[in-house]
């Protein structure tokens, strides 16, 4: 390293020291004096990486104004936007996006800023990223989408934001073949699971022999009455309980095999033929799911030229059109 390089490095270290101390005055003086704002430090991080991690908005702004590289990536491929998104620093996320941050830049393991924001449950940051045209269907190195993360961690509001932004509901992860719906059911996140089904998630997906029904019954934390109520909803959405090996699962669950109400329910459900109205709903929703390219079907339902009573029925707002109500 030559004398000039050593001197430049010394000034860059002073700049970093001022940053870590929060000494904005010294930082401004050094930047004004021409110190390189894009100098690389440990792990190839830059001053902008460091300022974002610390959360010093004033210094972040100063760096951006002095042409700090907004898309600089460290050895992991993480950009300042990844760091800000993970930490939930909304103001900094906005500043980076306004300065040209690539919203879909990926780390070496394939994660975007949206992935890490969802992972940490940063609802407002997720909204910022989606508004900035983040790709909601990018799969990381394991095949996980942002929606899969949200379903796994029970982030209902984030799930809604992603679905409304066009997240595909039935992507399956590479290593397990599970969809977001199967993961939500397995973890017992049933409100989120029902939301996904209402939006068009496929209740017939099978992953390594597991179905929505088998995962529901294997979850020892879900009471039998909740299993029955949730399974009823899945059945009305197209899950065929008669094709599932439910009794082999029930026999291994003492709390279920000793519950007479549950045994009666499952026996009735396996023999039952759904009413024609319910079968028609399943067929119509299946057609709309095929037309939606895997995205939510609620906008398609609302555009159907049918009475509101039937629209509500198709969206599971009611169990069936009442015989006493007019549908004309």
PDB file of C-alpha atoms in Angstrom:
ATOM      1  CA  UNK A   1       0.000   0.000   0.000  1.00  0.00           C
ATOM      2  CA  UNK A   2       1.441   3.346  -1.069  1.00  0.00           C
ATOM      3  CA  UNK A   3       1.629   6.467   1.045  1.00  0.00           C
ATOM      4  CA  UNK A   4      -1.412   8.031  -0.619  1.00  0.00           C
ATOM      5  CA  UNK A   5      -3.450   4.872  -0.130  1.00  0.00           C
ATOM      6  CA  UNK A   6      -2.474   4.696   3.537  1.00  0.00           C
ATOM      7  CA  UNK A   7      -3.496   8.315   3.996  1.00  0.00           C
ATOM      8  CA  UNK A   8      -6.834   7.763   2.267  1.00  0.00           C
ATOM      9  CA  UNK A   9      -7.421   4.695   4.416  1.00  0.00           C
ATOM     10  CA  UNK A  10      -6.613   6.671   7.544  1.00  0.00           C
ATOM     11  CA  UNK A  11      -9.162   9.326   6.647  1.00  0.00           C
ATOM     12  CA  UNK A  12     -11.756   6.669   5.814  1.00  0.00           C
ATOM     13  CA  UNK A  13     -11.212   5.103   9.245  1.00  0.00           C
ATOM     14  CA  UNK A  14     -11.656   8.531  10.848  1.00  0.00           C
ATOM     15  CA  UNK A  15     -14.902   8.898   8.926  1.00  0.00           C
ATOM     16  CA  UNK A  16     -16.092   5.541  10.210  1.00  0.00           C
ATOM     17  CA  UNK A  17     -15.053   6.458  13.756  1.00  0.00           C
ATOM     18  CA  UNK A  18     -17.086   9.681  13.549  1.00  0.00           C
ATOM     19  CA  UNK A  19     -20.040   7.663  12.274  1.00  0.00           C
ATOM     20  CA  UNK A  20     -19.853   5.173  15.125  1.00  0.00           C
ATOM     21  CA  UNK A  21     -19.609   8.025  17.645  1.00  0.00           C
ATOM     22  CA  UNK A  22     -22.503   9.868  16.053  1.00  0.00           C
ATOM     23  CA  UNK A  23     -20.225  12.868  15.554  1.00  0.00           C
ATOM     24  CA  UNK A  24     -22.091  14.507  12.685  1.00  0.00           C
ATOM     25  CA  UNK A  25     -19.955  17.678  12.740  1.00  0.00           C
ATOM     26  CA  UNK A  26     -16.689  15.789  12.220  1.00  0.00           C
ATOM     27  CA  UNK A  27     -18.351  13.524   9.694  1.00  0.00           C
ATOM     28  CA  UNK A  28     -19.523  16.508   7.623  1.00  0.00           C
ATOM     29  CA  UNK A  29     -16.064  18.109   7.800  1.00  0.00           C
ATOM     30  CA  UNK A  30     -14.342  14.959   6.560  1.00  0.00           C
ATOM     31  CA  UNK A  31     -16.845  14.430   3.751  1.00  0.00           C
ATOM     32  CA  UNK A  32     -16.502  18.067   2.695  1.00  0.00           C
ATOM     33  CA  UNK A  33     -12.735  17.534   2.646  1.00  0.00           C
ATOM     34  CA  UNK A  34     -13.148  14.817   0.029  1.00  0.00           C
ATOM     35  CA  UNK A  35     -12.824  11.614   2.036  1.00  0.00           C
ATOM     36  CA  UNK A  36     -14.088   8.622   0.013  1.00  0.00           C
ATOM     37  CA  UNK A  37     -17.645   7.847   1.156  1.00  0.00           C
ATOM     38  CA  UNK A  38     -17.550   4.498  -0.675  1.00  0.00           C
ATOM     39  CA  UNK A  39     -14.532   3.045   1.107  1.00  0.00           C
ATOM     40  CA  UNK A  40     -14.881  -0.677   1.917  1.00  0.00           C
ATOM     41  CA  UNK A  41     -14.454  -2.053   5.417  1.00  0.00           C
ATOM     42  CA  UNK A  42     -14.862  -5.451   7.075  1.00  0.00           C
ATOM     43  CA  UNK A  43     -16.870  -7.898   4.973  1.00  0.00           C
ATOM     44  CA  UNK A  44     -16.861  -5.291   2.173  1.00  0.00           C
ATOM     45  CA  UNK A  45     -19.439  -3.182   3.978  1.00  0.00           C
ATOM     46  CA  UNK A  46     -19.513   0.540   3.258  1.00  0.00           C
ATOM     47  CA  UNK A  47     -20.183   3.564   5.429  1.00  0.00           C
ATOM     48  CA  UNK A  48     -23.752   3.511   4.142  1.00  0.00           C
ATOM     49  CA  UNK A  49     -24.171  -0.066   5.370  1.00  0.00           C
ATOM     50  CA  UNK A  50     -22.841   1.020   8.769  1.00  0.00           C
ATOM     51  CA  UNK A  51     -24.977   4.164   9.005  1.00  0.00           C
ATOM     52  CA  UNK A  52     -28.121   2.228   8.092  1.00  0.00           C
ATOM     53  CA  UNK A  53     -27.332  -0.472  10.651  1.00  0.00           C
ATOM     54  CA  UNK A  54     -26.825   2.147  13.362  1.00  0.00           C
ATOM     55  CA  UNK A  55     -29.977   3.954  12.265  1.00  0.00           C
ATOM     56  CA  UNK A  56     -28.417   7.410  11.955  1.00  0.00           C
ATOM     57  CA  UNK A  57     -30.834   9.012   9.499  1.00  0.00           C
ATOM     58  CA  UNK A  58     -28.901  12.285   9.313  1.00  0.00           C
ATOM     59  CA  UNK A  59     -25.675  10.597   8.274  1.00  0.00           C
ATOM     60  CA  UNK A  60     -27.513   8.303   5.845  1.00  0.00           C
ATOM     61  CA  UNK A  61     -28.970  11.404   4.190  1.00  0.00           C
ATOM     62  CA  UNK A  62     -25.557  13.068   4.104  1.00  0.00           C
ATOM     63  CA  UNK A  63     -23.974  10.006   2.490  1.00  0.00           C
ATOM     64  CA  UNK A  64     -26.685   9.785  -0.146  1.00  0.00           C
ATOM     65  CA  UNK A  65     -26.284  13.481  -0.923  1.00  0.00           C
ATOM     66  CA  UNK A  66     -22.563  12.870  -1.455  1.00  0.00           C
ATOM     67  CA  UNK A  67     -23.034  10.009  -3.893  1.00  0.00           C
ATOM     68  CA  UNK A  68     -22.596   7.041  -1.629  1.00  0.00           C
ATOM     69  CA  UNK A  69     -23.284   3.893  -3.651  1.00  0.00           C
ATOM     70  CA  UNK A  70     -26.850   3.064  -2.668  1.00  0.00           C
ATOM     71  CA  UNK A  71     -26.670  -0.462  -4.116  1.00  0.00           C
ATOM     72  CA  UNK A  72     -23.276  -1.469  -2.722  1.00  0.00           C
ATOM     73  CA  UNK A  73     -23.349  -5.123  -1.637  1.00  0.00           C
ATOM     74  CA  UNK A  74     -21.238  -6.709   1.087  1.00  0.00           C
ATOM     75  CA  UNK A  75     -19.781 -10.215   0.897  1.00  0.00           C
ATOM     76  CA  UNK A  76     -23.219 -11.701   1.667  1.00  0.00           C
ATOM     77  CA  UNK A  77     -24.795  -9.669  -1.116  1.00  0.00           C
ATOM     78  CA  UNK A  78     -26.654  -7.519   1.392  1.00  0.00           C
ATOM     79  CA  UNK A  79     -27.319  -3.946   0.344  1.00  0.00           C
ATOM     80  CA  UNK A  80     -28.176  -1.033   2.645  1.00  0.00           C
ATOM     81  CA  UNK A  81     -31.832  -1.639   1.721  1.00  0.00           C
ATOM     82  CA  UNK A  82     -31.639  -5.210   3.033  1.00  0.00           C
ATOM     83  CA  UNK A  83     -30.276  -3.920   6.336  1.00  0.00           C
ATOM     84  CA  UNK A  84     -32.835  -1.117   6.666  1.00  0.00           C
ATOM     85  CA  UNK A  85     -35.707  -3.446   5.765  1.00  0.00           C
ATOM     86  CA  UNK A  86     -34.689  -6.073   8.286  1.00  0.00           C
ATOM     87  CA  UNK A  87     -34.363  -3.457  11.040  1.00  0.00           C
ATOM     88  CA  UNK A  88     -37.703  -1.833  10.187  1.00  0.00           C
ATOM     89  CA  UNK A  89     -36.190   1.595   9.571  1.00  0.00           C
ATOM     90  CA  UNK A  90     -39.037   3.059   7.519  1.00  0.00           C
ATOM     91  CA  UNK A  91     -37.603   6.558   6.986  1.00  0.00           C
ATOM     92  CA  UNK A  92     -34.279   5.142   5.830  1.00  0.00           C
ATOM     93  CA  UNK A  93     -35.992   2.598   3.579  1.00  0.00           C
ATOM     94  CA  UNK A  94     -37.877   5.450   1.936  1.00  0.00           C
ATOM     95  CA  UNK A  95     -34.686   7.518   1.534  1.00  0.00           C
ATOM     96  CA  UNK A  96     -32.836   4.597  -0.053  1.00  0.00           C
ATOM     97  CA  UNK A  97     -35.679   3.885  -2.459  1.00  0.00           C
ATOM     98  CA  UNK A  98     -35.887   7.561  -3.400  1.00  0.00           C
ATOM     99  CA  UNK A  99     -32.147   7.462  -4.126  1.00  0.00           C
ATOM    100  CA  UNK A 100     -32.431   4.541  -6.528  1.00  0.00           C
ATOM    101  CA  UNK A 101     -32.030   1.456  -4.361  1.00  0.00           C
ATOM    102  CA  UNK A 102     -32.822  -1.701  -6.332  1.00  0.00           C
ATOM    103  CA  UNK A 103     -35.821  -3.085  -4.514  1.00  0.00           C
ATOM    104  CA  UNK A 104     -35.370  -6.614  -5.901  1.00  0.00           C
ATOM    105  CA  UNK A 105     -31.621  -6.980  -5.327  1.00  0.00           C
ATOM    106  CA  UNK A 106     -30.839 -10.453  -3.963  1.00  0.00           C
ATOM    107  CA  UNK A 107     -28.314 -11.665  -1.409  1.00  0.00           C
ATOM    108  CA  UNK A 108     -26.094 -14.649  -2.170  1.00  0.00           C
ATOM    109  CA  UNK A 109     -28.805 -16.900  -0.685  1.00  0.00           C
ATOM    110  CA  UNK A 110     -31.467 -15.362  -2.906  1.00  0.00           C
ATOM    111  CA  UNK A 111     -33.234 -13.151  -0.387  1.00  0.00           C
ATOM    112  CA  UNK A 112     -34.650  -9.774  -1.332  1.00  0.00           C
ATOM    113  CA  UNK A 113     -35.346  -6.897   1.029  1.00  0.00           C
ATOM    114  CA  UNK A 114     -38.968  -8.043   1.024  1.00  0.00           C
ATOM    115  CA  UNK A 115     -37.983 -11.487   2.296  1.00  0.00           C
ATOM    116  CA  UNK A 116     -36.080 -10.059   5.265  1.00  0.00           C
ATOM    117  CA  UNK A 117     -38.749  -7.460   6.065  1.00  0.00           C
ATOM    118  CA  UNK A 118     -41.416 -10.171   6.169  1.00  0.00           C
ATOM    119  CA  UNK A 119     -39.184 -12.469   8.215  1.00  0.00           C
ATOM    120  CA  UNK A 120     -38.869  -9.765  10.871  1.00  0.00           C
ATOM    121  CA  UNK A 121     -42.560  -8.816  10.721  1.00  0.00           C
ATOM    122  CA  UNK A 122     -41.953  -5.243   9.512  1.00  0.00           C
ATOM    123  CA  UNK A 123     -45.469  -4.433   8.280  1.00  0.00           C
ATOM    124  CA  UNK A 124     -44.874  -0.813   7.280  1.00  0.00           C
ATOM    125  CA  UNK A 125     -41.619  -1.611   5.505  1.00  0.00           C
ATOM    126  CA  UNK A 126     -43.379  -4.374   3.580  1.00  0.00           C
ATOM    127  CA  UNK A 127     -45.915  -1.795   2.403  1.00  0.00           C
ATOM    128  CA  UNK A 128     -43.117   0.579   1.322  1.00  0.00           C
ATOM    129  CA  UNK A 129     -41.390  -2.174  -0.634  1.00  0.00           C
ATOM    130  CA  UNK A 130     -44.577  -3.379  -2.287  1.00  0.00           C
ATOM    131  CA  UNK A 131     -45.429   0.201  -3.275  1.00  0.00           C
ATOM    132  CA  UNK A 132     -41.943   0.433  -4.820  1.00  0.00           C
ATOM    133  CA  UNK A 133     -42.723  -2.572  -7.052  1.00  0.00           C
ATOM    134  CA  UNK A 134     -41.022  -5.280  -5.026  1.00  0.00           C
ATOM    135  CA  UNK A 135     -41.529  -8.663  -6.677  1.00  0.00           C
ATOM    136  CA  UNK A 136     -43.762 -10.502  -4.217  1.00  0.00           C
ATOM    137  CA  UNK A 137     -43.167 -13.859  -5.917  1.00  0.00           C
ATOM    138  CA  UNK A 138     -39.371 -14.092  -5.803  1.00  0.00           C
ATOM    139  CA  UNK A 139     -38.253 -17.420  -4.345  1.00  0.00           C
ATOM    140  CA  UNK A 140     -35.090 -17.501  -2.260  1.00  0.00           C
ATOM    141  CA  UNK A 141     -32.478 -20.234  -2.398  1.00  0.00           C
ATOM    142  CA  UNK A 142     -34.788 -22.644  -0.565  1.00  0.00           C
ATOM    143  CA  UNK A 143     -37.758 -21.782  -2.751  1.00  0.00           C
ATOM    144  CA  UNK A 144     -39.419 -19.724  -0.020  1.00  0.00           C
ATOM    145  CA  UNK A 145     -41.494 -16.742  -1.072  1.00  0.00           C
ATOM    146  CA  UNK A 146     -42.359 -13.794   1.137  1.00  0.00           C
ATOM    147  CA  UNK A 147     -45.871 -15.243   1.460  1.00  0.00           C
ATOM    148  CA  UNK A 148     -44.506 -18.549   2.733  1.00  0.00           C
ATOM    149  CA  UNK A 149     -42.522 -16.692   5.402  1.00  0.00           C
ATOM    150  CA  UNK A 150     -45.615 -14.714   6.419  1.00  0.00           C
ATOM    151  CA  UNK A 151     -47.747 -17.858   6.663  1.00  0.00           C
ATOM    152  CA  UNK A 152     -45.119 -19.719   8.667  1.00  0.00           C
ATOM    153  CA  UNK A 153     -44.755 -16.871  11.169  1.00  0.00           C
ATOM    154  CA  UNK A 154     -48.477 -15.995  11.363  1.00  0.00           C
ATOM    155  CA  UNK A 155     -48.217 -12.440  10.047  1.00  0.00           C
ATOM    156  CA  UNK A 156     -51.814 -11.967   8.920  1.00  0.00           C
ATOM    157  CA  UNK A 157     -51.641  -8.290   7.935  1.00  0.00           C
ATOM    158  CA  UNK A 158     -48.440  -8.848   5.977  1.00  0.00           C
ATOM    159  CA  UNK A 159     -50.079 -11.834   4.308  1.00  0.00           C
ATOM    160  CA  UNK A 160     -52.970  -9.618   3.223  1.00  0.00           C
ATOM    161  CA  UNK A 161     -50.585  -6.981   1.838  1.00  0.00           C
ATOM    162  CA  UNK A 162     -48.715  -9.612  -0.176  1.00  0.00           C
ATOM    163  CA  UNK A 163     -51.852 -11.296  -1.485  1.00  0.00           C
ATOM    164  CA  UNK A 164     -53.372  -7.977  -2.527  1.00  0.00           C
ATOM    165  CA  UNK A 165     -50.100  -7.165  -4.316  1.00  0.00           C
ATOM    166  CA  UNK A 166     -50.359 -10.310  -6.434  1.00  0.00           C
ATOM    167  CA  UNK A 167     -48.587 -13.002  -4.430  1.00  0.00           C
ATOM    168  CA  UNK A 168     -49.169 -16.437  -5.931  1.00  0.00           C
ATOM    169  CA  UNK A 169     -50.946 -18.548  -3.361  1.00  0.00           C
ATOM    170  CA  UNK A 170     -49.837 -22.029  -4.337  1.00  0.00           C
ATOM    171  CA  UNK A 171     -46.064 -21.824  -4.754  1.00  0.00           C
ATOM    172  CA  UNK A 172     -44.431 -24.799  -3.055  1.00  0.00           C
ATOM    173  CA  UNK A 173     -41.006 -24.768  -1.406  1.00  0.00           C
ATOM    174  CA  UNK A 174     -38.295 -26.934  -2.925  1.00  0.00           C
ATOM    175  CA  UNK A 175     -37.270 -29.082   0.004  1.00  0.00           C
ATOM    176  CA  UNK A 176     -40.718 -29.932   1.423  1.00  0.00           C
ATOM    177  CA  UNK A 177     -43.188 -29.251  -1.370  1.00  0.00           C
ATOM    178  CA  UNK A 178     -45.414 -27.280   0.973  1.00  0.00           C
ATOM    179  CA  UNK A 179     -47.561 -24.324   0.050  1.00  0.00           C
ATOM    180  CA  UNK A 180     -48.171 -21.348   2.329  1.00  0.00           C
ATOM    181  CA  UNK A 181     -51.547 -22.873   3.241  1.00  0.00           C
ATOM    182  CA  UNK A 182     -50.084 -26.204   4.338  1.00  0.00           C
ATOM    183  CA  UNK A 183     -47.436 -24.425   6.392  1.00  0.00           C
ATOM    184  CA  UNK A 184     -50.051 -22.239   8.102  1.00  0.00           C
ATOM    185  CA  UNK A 185     -52.202 -25.270   8.977  1.00  0.00           C
ATOM    186  CA  UNK A 186     -49.202 -27.217  10.267  1.00  0.00           C
ATOM    187  CA  UNK A 187     -48.274 -24.345  12.573  1.00  0.00           C
ATOM    188  CA  UNK A 188     -51.883 -23.927  13.752  1.00  0.00           C
ATOM    189  CA  UNK A 189     -52.327 -20.476  12.200  1.00  0.00           C
ATOM    190  CA  UNK A 190     -55.931 -21.176  11.278  1.00  0.00           C
ATOM    191  CA  UNK A 191     -57.250 -17.626  10.830  1.00  0.00           C
ATOM    192  CA  UNK A 192     -54.467 -17.003   8.337  1.00  0.00           C
ATOM    193  CA  UNK A 193     -55.103 -20.382   6.692  1.00  0.00           C
ATOM    194  CA  UNK A 194     -58.795 -19.612   6.210  1.00  0.00           C
ATOM    195  CA  UNK A 195     -57.914 -16.223   4.728  1.00  0.00           C
ATOM    196  CA  UNK A 196     -55.669 -17.933   2.164  1.00  0.00           C
ATOM    197  CA  UNK A 197     -58.428 -20.363   1.229  1.00  0.00           C
ATOM    198  CA  UNK A 198     -60.946 -17.554   0.796  1.00  0.00           C
ATOM    199  CA  UNK A 199     -58.489 -15.882  -1.570  1.00  0.00           C
ATOM    200  CA  UNK A 200     -58.039 -19.040  -3.632  1.00  0.00           C
ATOM    201  CA  UNK A 201     -55.386 -21.231  -2.012  1.00  0.00           C
ATOM    202  CA  UNK A 202     -55.660 -24.845  -3.155  1.00  0.00           C
ATOM    203  CA  UNK A 203     -56.998 -27.079  -0.363  1.00  0.00           C
ATOM    204  CA  UNK A 204     -56.162 -30.210  -2.366  1.00  0.00           C
ATOM    205  CA  UNK A 205     -52.379 -29.748  -2.461  1.00  0.00           C
ATOM    206  CA  UNK A 206     -50.496 -32.780  -1.129  1.00  0.00           C
ATOM    207  CA  UNK A 207     -46.906 -32.455   0.095  1.00  0.00           C
ATOM    208  CA  UNK A 208     -45.010 -35.593   1.082  1.00  0.00           C
ATOM    209  CA  UNK A 209     -48.309 -37.306   1.801  1.00  0.00           C
ATOM    210  CA  UNK A 210     -49.601 -34.463   3.983  1.00  0.00           C
ATOM    211  CA  UNK A 211     -52.885 -32.642   3.353  1.00  0.00           C
ATOM    212  CA  UNK A 212     -54.692 -29.795   5.084  1.00  0.00           C
ATOM    213  CA  UNK A 213     -56.751 -32.436   6.886  1.00  0.00           C
ATOM    214  CA  UNK A 214     -53.879 -34.620   8.046  1.00  0.00           C
ATOM    215  CA  UNK A 215     -51.857 -31.639   9.271  1.00  0.00           C
ATOM    216  CA  UNK A 216     -54.904 -30.291  11.086  1.00  0.00           C
ATOM    217  CA  UNK A 217     -55.550 -33.564  12.906  1.00  0.00           C
ATOM    218  CA  UNK A 218     -51.898 -34.161  13.783  1.00  0.00           C
ATOM    219  CA  UNK A 219     -51.546 -30.795  15.490  1.00  0.00           C
ATOM    220  CA  UNK A 220     -51.943 -31.642  19.183  1.00  0.00           C
ATOM    221  CA  UNK A 221     -52.397 -27.979  20.099  1.00  0.00           C
ATOM    222  CA  UNK A 222     -55.673 -27.637  18.176  1.00  0.00           C
ATOM    223  CA  UNK A 223     -58.799 -28.674  20.164  1.00  0.00           C
ATOM    224  CA  UNK A 224     -61.114 -31.246  18.515  1.00  0.00           C
ATOM    225  CA  UNK A 225     -63.987 -28.763  18.131  1.00  0.00           C
ATOM    226  CA  UNK A 226     -61.687 -26.343  16.295  1.00  0.00           C
ATOM    227  CA  UNK A 227     -60.431 -29.169  14.075  1.00  0.00           C
ATOM    228  CA  UNK A 228     -64.017 -30.020  13.132  1.00  0.00           C
ATOM    229  CA  UNK A 229     -64.983 -26.416  12.444  1.00  0.00           C
ATOM    230  CA  UNK A 230     -61.882 -25.726  10.365  1.00  0.00           C
ATOM    231  CA  UNK A 231     -62.111 -29.010   8.462  1.00  0.00           C
ATOM    232  CA  UNK A 232     -65.757 -28.223   7.651  1.00  0.00           C
ATOM    233  CA  UNK A 233     -64.580 -24.988   6.070  1.00  0.00           C
ATOM    234  CA  UNK A 234     -61.881 -26.784   4.065  1.00  0.00           C
ATOM    235  CA  UNK A 235     -64.398 -29.411   2.901  1.00  0.00           C
ATOM    236  CA  UNK A 236     -66.760 -26.716   1.680  1.00  0.00           C
ATOM    237  CA  UNK A 237     -63.805 -25.248  -0.229  1.00  0.00           C
ATOM    238  CA  UNK A 238     -63.041 -28.548  -1.975  1.00  0.00           C
ATOM    239  CA  UNK A 239     -60.990 -30.683   0.414  1.00  0.00           C
ATOM    240  CA  UNK A 240     -62.156 -34.302   0.002  1.00  0.00           C
ATOM    241  CA  UNK A 241     -61.947 -35.881   3.418  1.00  0.00           C
ATOM    242  CA  UNK A 242     -63.155 -39.245   2.110  1.00  0.00           C
ATOM    243  CA  UNK A 243     -59.948 -39.641   0.078  1.00  0.00           C
ATOM    244  CA  UNK A 244     -57.715 -38.922   3.059  1.00  0.00           C
ATOM    245  CA  UNK A 245     -56.475 -41.600   5.430  1.00  0.00           C
ATOM    246  CA  UNK A 246     -57.943 -39.715   8.369  1.00  0.00           C
ATOM    247  CA  UNK A 247     -58.792 -42.666  10.593  1.00  0.00           C
ATOM    248  CA  UNK A 248     -55.193 -43.892  10.558  1.00  0.00           C
ATOM    249  CA  UNK A 249     -54.226 -40.483  11.951  1.00  0.00           C
ATOM    250  CA  UNK A 250     -57.101 -40.372  14.446  1.00  0.00           C
ATOM    251  CA  UNK A 251     -56.183 -43.785  15.878  1.00  0.00           C
ATOM    252  CA  UNK A 252     -52.784 -42.381  16.843  1.00  0.00           C
ATOM    253  CA  UNK A 253     -54.337 -39.382  18.603  1.00  0.00           C
ATOM    254  CA  UNK A 254     -55.729 -40.402  21.990  1.00  0.00           C
ATOM    255  CA  UNK A 255     -57.541 -37.093  22.421  1.00  0.00           C
ATOM    256  CA  UNK A 256     -59.402 -37.733  19.141  1.00  0.00           C
ATOM    257  CA  UNK A 257     -60.042 -41.486  19.303  1.00  0.00           C
ATOM    258  CA  UNK A 258     -61.617 -41.054  22.753  1.00  0.00           C
ATOM    259  CA  UNK A 259     -63.824 -38.151  21.643  1.00  0.00           C
ATOM    260  CA  UNK A 260     -67.191 -39.596  20.594  1.00  0.00           C
ATOM    261  CA  UNK A 261     -68.384 -36.328  19.061  1.00  0.00           C
ATOM    262  CA  UNK A 262     -65.284 -36.170  16.888  1.00  0.00           C
ATOM    263  CA  UNK A 263     -65.623 -39.803  15.781  1.00  0.00           C
ATOM    264  CA  UNK A 264     -69.269 -39.242  14.863  1.00  0.00           C
ATOM    265  CA  UNK A 265     -68.366 -36.090  12.960  1.00  0.00           C
ATOM    266  CA  UNK A 266     -65.609 -37.735  10.919  1.00  0.00           C
ATOM    267  CA  UNK A 267     -67.803 -40.735  10.137  1.00  0.00           C
ATOM    268  CA  UNK A 268     -70.587 -38.451   8.900  1.00  0.00           C
ATOM    269  CA  UNK A 269     -68.233 -36.281   6.894  1.00  0.00           C
ATOM    270  CA  UNK A 270     -66.605 -39.226   5.126  1.00  0.00           C
ATOM    271  CA  UNK A 271     -69.984 -40.560   4.008  1.00  0.00           C
ATOM    272  CA  UNK A 272     -71.572 -37.220   3.188  1.00  0.00           C
ATOM    273  CA  UNK A 273     -72.279 -35.891  -0.303  1.00  0.00           C
ATOM    274  CA  UNK A 274     -72.087 -32.104  -0.348  1.00  0.00           C
ATOM    275  CA  UNK A 275     -75.199 -30.133  -1.312  1.00  0.00           C
ATOM    276  CA  UNK A 276     -75.405 -29.102  -4.962  1.00  0.00           C
ATOM    277  CA  UNK A 277     -74.909 -25.421  -4.058  1.00  0.00           C
ATOM    278  CA  UNK A 278     -71.620 -26.224  -2.335  1.00  0.00           C
ATOM    279  CA  UNK A 279     -70.435 -28.377  -5.234  1.00  0.00           C
ATOM    280  CA  UNK A 280     -71.245 -25.557  -7.654  1.00  0.00           C
ATOM    281  CA  UNK A 281     -69.286 -23.124  -5.493  1.00  0.00           C
ATOM    282  CA  UNK A 282     -66.254 -25.424  -5.539  1.00  0.00           C
ATOM    283  CA  UNK A 283     -66.421 -25.729  -9.342  1.00  0.00           C
ATOM    284  CA  UNK A 284     -66.825 -21.981  -9.905  1.00  0.00           C
ATOM    285  CA  UNK A 285     -63.995 -21.124  -7.535  1.00  0.00           C
ATOM    286  CA  UNK A 286     -61.767 -23.771  -9.161  1.00  0.00           C
ATOM    287  CA  UNK A 287     -62.417 -22.200 -12.566  1.00  0.00           C
ATOM    288  CA  UNK A 288     -61.590 -18.733 -11.212  1.00  0.00           C
ATOM    289  CA  UNK A 289     -58.414 -20.036  -9.562  1.00  0.00           C
ATOM    290  CA  UNK A 290     -57.330 -21.428 -12.943  1.00  0.00           C
ATOM    291  CA  UNK A 291     -58.050 -18.034 -14.533  1.00  0.00           C
ATOM    292  CA  UNK A 292     -56.162 -16.058 -11.885  1.00  0.00           C
ATOM    293  CA  UNK A 293     -52.695 -17.516 -12.540  1.00  0.00           C
ATOM    294  CA  UNK A 294     -52.518 -18.551  -8.896  1.00  0.00           C
ATOM    295  CA  UNK A 295     -53.307 -15.125  -7.499  1.00  0.00           C
ATOM    296  CA  UNK A 296     -56.289 -14.059  -5.370  1.00  0.00           C
ATOM    297  CA  UNK A 297     -59.717 -14.620  -6.857  1.00  0.00           C
ATOM    298  CA  UNK A 298     -61.789 -12.125  -4.851  1.00  0.00           C
ATOM    299  CA  UNK A 299     -61.609  -9.414  -7.579  1.00  0.00           C
ATOM    300  CA  UNK A 300     -62.787 -11.978 -10.147  1.00  0.00           C
ATOM    301  CA  UNK A 301     -65.669 -13.043  -7.926  1.00  0.00           C
ATOM    302  CA  UNK A 302     -66.811  -9.455  -7.420  1.00  0.00           C
ATOM    303  CA  UNK A 303     -66.883  -8.896 -11.186  1.00  0.00           C
ATOM    304  CA  UNK A 304     -69.210 -11.818 -11.841  1.00  0.00           C
ATOM    305  CA  UNK A 305     -72.618 -10.734 -13.220  1.00  0.00           C
ATOM    306  CA  UNK A 306     -74.613 -12.392 -10.430  1.00  0.00           C
ATOM    307  CA  UNK A 307     -76.639 -11.070  -7.471  1.00  0.00           C
ATOM    308  CA  UNK A 308     -74.769  -9.993  -4.333  1.00  0.00           C
ATOM    309  CA  UNK A 309     -76.322 -12.899  -2.454  1.00  0.00           C
ATOM    310  CA  UNK A 310     -74.446 -15.325  -4.686  1.00  0.00           C
ATOM    311  CA  UNK A 311     -71.256 -13.263  -4.559  1.00  0.00           C
ATOM    312  CA  UNK A 312     -71.329 -13.524  -0.765  1.00  0.00           C
ATOM    313  CA  UNK A 313     -71.863 -17.272  -1.043  1.00  0.00           C
ATOM    314  CA  UNK A 314     -68.888 -17.673  -3.391  1.00  0.00           C
ATOM    315  CA  UNK A 315     -66.700 -15.752  -0.924  1.00  0.00           C
ATOM    316  CA  UNK A 316     -67.919 -17.888   1.997  1.00  0.00           C
ATOM    317  CA  UNK A 317     -69.860 -14.976   3.419  1.00  0.00           C
ATOM    318  CA  UNK A 318     -72.744 -17.383   3.932  1.00  0.00           C
ATOM    319  CA  UNK A 319     -73.029 -21.181   3.890  1.00  0.00           C
ATOM    320  CA  UNK A 320     -75.636 -21.318   1.130  1.00  0.00           C
ATOM    321  CA  UNK A 321     -78.202 -19.049  -0.506  1.00  0.00           C
ATOM    322  CA  UNK A 322     -81.302 -19.114   1.672  1.00  0.00           C
ATOM    323  CA  UNK A 323     -84.320 -20.695   0.014  1.00  0.00           C
ATOM    324  CA  UNK A 324     -86.446 -17.895   1.420  1.00  0.00           C
ATOM    325  CA  UNK A 325     -84.362 -15.148  -0.202  1.00  0.00           C
ATOM    326  CA  UNK A 326     -84.691 -14.060  -3.789  1.00  0.00           C
ATOM    327  CA  UNK A 327     -81.571 -14.379  -5.929  1.00  0.00           C
ATOM    328  CA  UNK A 328     -82.932 -12.446  -8.885  1.00  0.00           C
TER     329      UNK A 328
END
